[in-house]
CSV table of C-alpha atoms in Angstrom, one decimal:
chain,number,residue,atom,x,y,z
A,1,GLU,CA,35.3,101.3,95.0
A,2,GLN,CA,34.1,97.9,94.0
A,3,LEU,CA,34.3,97.2,90.3
A,4,PHE,CA,32.2,94.9,88.2
A,5,ASN,CA,32.8,94.2,84.5
A,6,PRO,CA,30.8,91.2,83.3
A,7,ARG,CA,32.8,90.9,80.1
A,8,LEU,CA,36.1,90.8,81.9
A,9,GLN,CA,34.7,88.4,84.5
A,10,GLU,CA,33.6,85.9,81.8
A,11,LYS,CA,37.1,86.1,80.3
A,12,TYR,CA,38.6,85.5,83.7
A,13,LEU,CA,36.4,82.5,84.5
A,14,ALA,CA,37.1,81.0,81.0
A,15,GLU,CA,40.9,81.4,81.6
A,16,LEU,CA,40.5,79.7,85.0
A,17,GLN,CA,39.0,76.7,83.3
A,18,ASP,CA,41.7,76.6,80.7
A,19,ILE,CA,44.4,76.8,83.4
A,20,ALA,CA,42.7,74.1,85.4
A,21,GLY,CA,42.9,71.8,82.4
A,22,LEU,CA,46.5,72.6,81.6
A,23,CYS,CA,47.5,72.2,85.2
A,24,GLU,CA,45.6,68.9,85.3
A,25,ARG,CA,43.8,70.4,88.4
A,26,ARG,CA,47.0,70.3,90.5
A,27,VAL,CA,49.4,73.2,91.2
A,28,GLY,CA,52.3,73.5,93.6
A,29,PRO,CA,52.4,76.2,96.3
A,30,LEU,CA,53.7,79.7,95.5
A,31,PRO,CA,56.8,81.0,97.2
A,32,ASP,CA,56.1,82.1,100.8
A,33,ILE,CA,55.1,85.7,101.2
A,34,ASP,CA,56.9,87.4,104.1
A,35,ALA,CA,55.1,88.6,107.2
A,36,ARG,CA,54.9,92.2,106.0
A,37,CYS,CA,52.4,91.2,103.3
A,38,THR,CA,48.8,90.2,103.6
A,39,ARG,CA,48.2,86.9,101.8
A,40,ILE,CA,44.6,86.8,100.4
A,41,ASP,CA,43.7,83.5,98.7
A,42,VAL,CA,40.5,83.3,96.7
A,43,GLU,CA,38.7,80.5,94.9
A,44,ALA,CA,36.4,81.2,91.9
A,45,PHE,CA,35.3,77.6,92.0
A,46,PRO,CA,35.2,76.1,95.5
A,47,GLY,CA,37.7,73.3,95.9
A,48,LEU,CA,39.6,74.1,92.7
A,49,LYS,CA,42.9,75.3,94.0
A,50,LEU,CA,44.7,77.3,91.2
A,51,ASN,CA,46.8,79.7,93.3
A,52,GLU,CA,44.2,82.5,93.0
A,53,ARG,CA,45.1,85.6,94.9
A,54,LEU,CA,44.0,89.2,95.5
A,55,LEU,CA,47.0,91.3,94.5
A,56,TYR,CA,47.7,95.0,93.8
A,57,HIS,CA,48.4,96.8,90.6
A,58,GLY,CA,49.5,100.4,90.4
A,59,ALA,CA,49.2,102.7,87.3
A,60,PRO,CA,49.0,106.4,86.5
A,61,SER,CA,45.7,108.0,87.3
A,62,GLU,CA,44.8,108.8,83.7
A,63,LEU,CA,44.8,105.0,82.9
A,64,ILE,CA,42.6,103.7,85.8
A,65,GLU,CA,39.3,104.2,84.1
A,66,ARG,CA,40.5,102.4,80.9
A,67,LEU,CA,42.0,99.6,82.9
A,68,THR,CA,38.7,99.0,84.7
A,69,ARG,CA,36.9,98.9,81.4
A,70,GLN,CA,39.4,97.0,79.3
A,71,GLY,CA,41.4,95.0,81.9
A,72,LEU,CA,45.1,94.9,82.6
A,73,ASP,CA,47.0,94.4,79.4
A,74,PRO,CA,50.6,92.9,79.3
A,75,ARG,CA,51.2,94.5,75.9
A,76,TYR,CA,51.7,97.9,77.7
A,77,ALA,CA,54.4,96.6,80.0
A,78,GLY,CA,57.3,99.0,80.2
A,79,GLY,CA,55.3,101.9,78.8
A,80,HIS,CA,55.6,103.8,82.0
A,81,PHE,CA,58.2,101.9,84.0
A,82,GLY,CA,60.7,99.1,83.5
A,83,LYS,CA,59.9,95.5,82.7
A,84,LEU,CA,62.3,93.3,84.7
A,85,PHE,CA,60.3,90.2,83.9
A,86,GLY,CA,59.2,91.0,80.4
A,87,ALA,CA,55.9,92.0,78.8
A,88,ALA,CA,53.6,91.0,81.6
A,89,VAL,CA,50.9,92.4,84.0
A,90,TYR,CA,52.8,93.1,87.2
A,91,LEU,CA,51.1,92.4,90.5
A,92,ALA,CA,52.3,92.9,94.0
A,93,ALA,CA,51.5,91.3,97.4
A,94,ASN,CA,51.7,94.6,99.2
A,95,SER,CA,50.0,97.9,98.2
A,96,SER,CA,53.0,100.0,99.0
A,97,LYS,CA,54.9,98.3,96.2
A,98,SER,CA,52.1,99.0,93.7
A,99,ASP,CA,51.8,102.6,94.9
A,100,ILE,CA,55.3,103.3,93.6
A,101,TYR,CA,53.8,103.0,90.0
A,102,THR,CA,50.9,105.4,90.6
A,103,GLU,CA,50.7,109.0,89.5
A,104,PRO,CA,48.3,111.5,91.0
A,105,ASN,CA,45.4,113.1,89.1
A,106,ALA,CA,44.8,116.9,89.1
A,107,ALA,CA,43.3,116.7,92.6
A,108,GLY,CA,46.4,114.9,93.9
A,109,GLU,CA,44.5,111.5,94.3
A,110,ARG,CA,46.3,108.3,93.6
A,111,CYS,CA,44.7,104.9,92.8
A,112,VAL,CA,45.8,101.3,93.2
A,113,LEU,CA,43.8,98.5,91.7
A,114,VAL,CA,43.1,95.3,93.6
A,115,ALA,CA,42.9,92.4,91.1
A,116,ARG,CA,41.9,88.8,91.4
A,117,ALA,CA,44.7,86.8,89.7
A,118,CYS,CA,45.0,83.2,88.8
A,119,LEU,CA,48.7,82.3,89.1
A,120,GLY,CA,48.3,78.5,88.4
A,121,GLU,CA,51.7,76.8,88.1
A,122,ALA,CA,54.2,79.5,88.7
A,123,HIS,CA,57.9,79.7,87.7
A,124,ARG,CA,60.0,80.9,90.6
A,125,ALA,CA,62.3,83.6,89.1
A,126,GLN,CA,65.6,84.2,90.7
A,127,GLU,CA,66.9,86.4,87.9
A,128,PRO,CA,65.5,89.1,85.6
A,129,MET,CA,63.7,87.9,82.5
A,130,ARG,CA,63.6,91.2,80.6
A,131,ASP,CA,62.7,89.7,77.2
A,132,ALA,CA,60.1,87.3,78.4
A,133,LEU,CA,56.8,87.2,76.5
A,134,LYS,CA,55.5,84.2,78.5
A,135,PRO,CA,56.5,82.1,81.5
A,136,PRO,CA,59.1,79.3,80.9
A,137,GLU,CA,58.0,76.0,79.5
A,138,ARG,CA,56.7,73.2,81.8
A,139,PRO,CA,59.3,70.5,82.2
A,140,ASP,CA,56.9,67.8,80.9
A,141,GLY,CA,56.2,69.7,77.6
A,142,ARG,CA,52.6,70.8,78.3
A,143,GLY,CA,53.4,74.3,77.2
A,144,PRO,CA,54.4,77.4,79.3
A,145,LEU,CA,53.7,77.6,83.0
A,146,SER,CA,50.9,79.9,84.1
A,147,SER,CA,52.8,82.8,85.7
A,148,VAL,CA,56.1,84.0,87.2
A,149,ALA,CA,56.7,84.6,90.9
A,150,ALA,CA,59.7,86.8,91.5
A,151,LEU,CA,61.7,85.6,94.5
A,152,THR,CA,62.7,88.3,97.0
A,153,LEU,CA,66.2,89.0,98.0
A,154,GLN,CA,65.7,87.0,101.1
A,155,GLN,CA,64.7,84.0,99.0
A,156,GLY,CA,67.7,84.3,96.6
A,157,GLY,CA,65.9,86.5,94.0
A,158,VAL,CA,66.2,90.0,92.7
A,159,VAL,CA,63.2,91.9,94.1
A,160,GLU,CA,62.6,93.5,97.5
A,161,HIS,CA,58.9,92.8,97.7
A,162,PRO,CA,56.9,89.8,96.4
A,163,GLU,CA,55.8,90.3,92.8
A,164,PHE,CA,53.8,88.1,90.4
A,165,MET,CA,53.6,88.4,86.7
A,166,VAL,CA,50.9,87.1,84.3
A,167,TYR,CA,51.3,87.2,80.6
A,168,GLN,CA,47.6,86.9,79.6
A,169,SER,CA,45.2,89.8,80.3
A,170,SER,CA,42.5,87.3,81.1
A,171,GLN,CA,44.4,85.9,84.1
A,172,CYS,CA,43.6,88.9,86.2
A,173,LEU,CA,40.3,90.7,87.0
A,174,PRO,CA,40.3,94.2,88.5
A,175,VAL,CA,37.8,94.0,91.4
A,176,PHE,CA,38.5,97.2,93.5
A,177,ALA,CA,40.0,100.6,92.8
């Protein structure tokens, strides 16, 4: 099901412009995604490369309608599952990873959201960051990085599947359920 929420879309586009300014319109590449995952790059503004991706987010069925109306909120991190990388919105590169976090409704149906996410300048996490409220600071003092990309076990990290965390709700926009 395609989702359209004008209020959330405006917040997302404003956040993109803010990230573009903070990143000085240049970002480095994200960690490679392994061959089992489909990498879907998107650009809200043609030519403005901010590491925008379509990624998956799983949640219990009773929350899906609220998430499509209010957006994904990092303040609820850990409410249903762990928070290996702190209080963030957790997004995955493959749907099977997000499906782990779903719970069926009364009819036995499960739902995974597809979200557009602006990852900007990402911190490459090799270790858990359980108490994180934001990504680490940029080395040049311009404030925190835009997101966290958890490195997989094959990349020297601690997760089995590629995961990305954003700490601002406006950095992701649910577009499909």
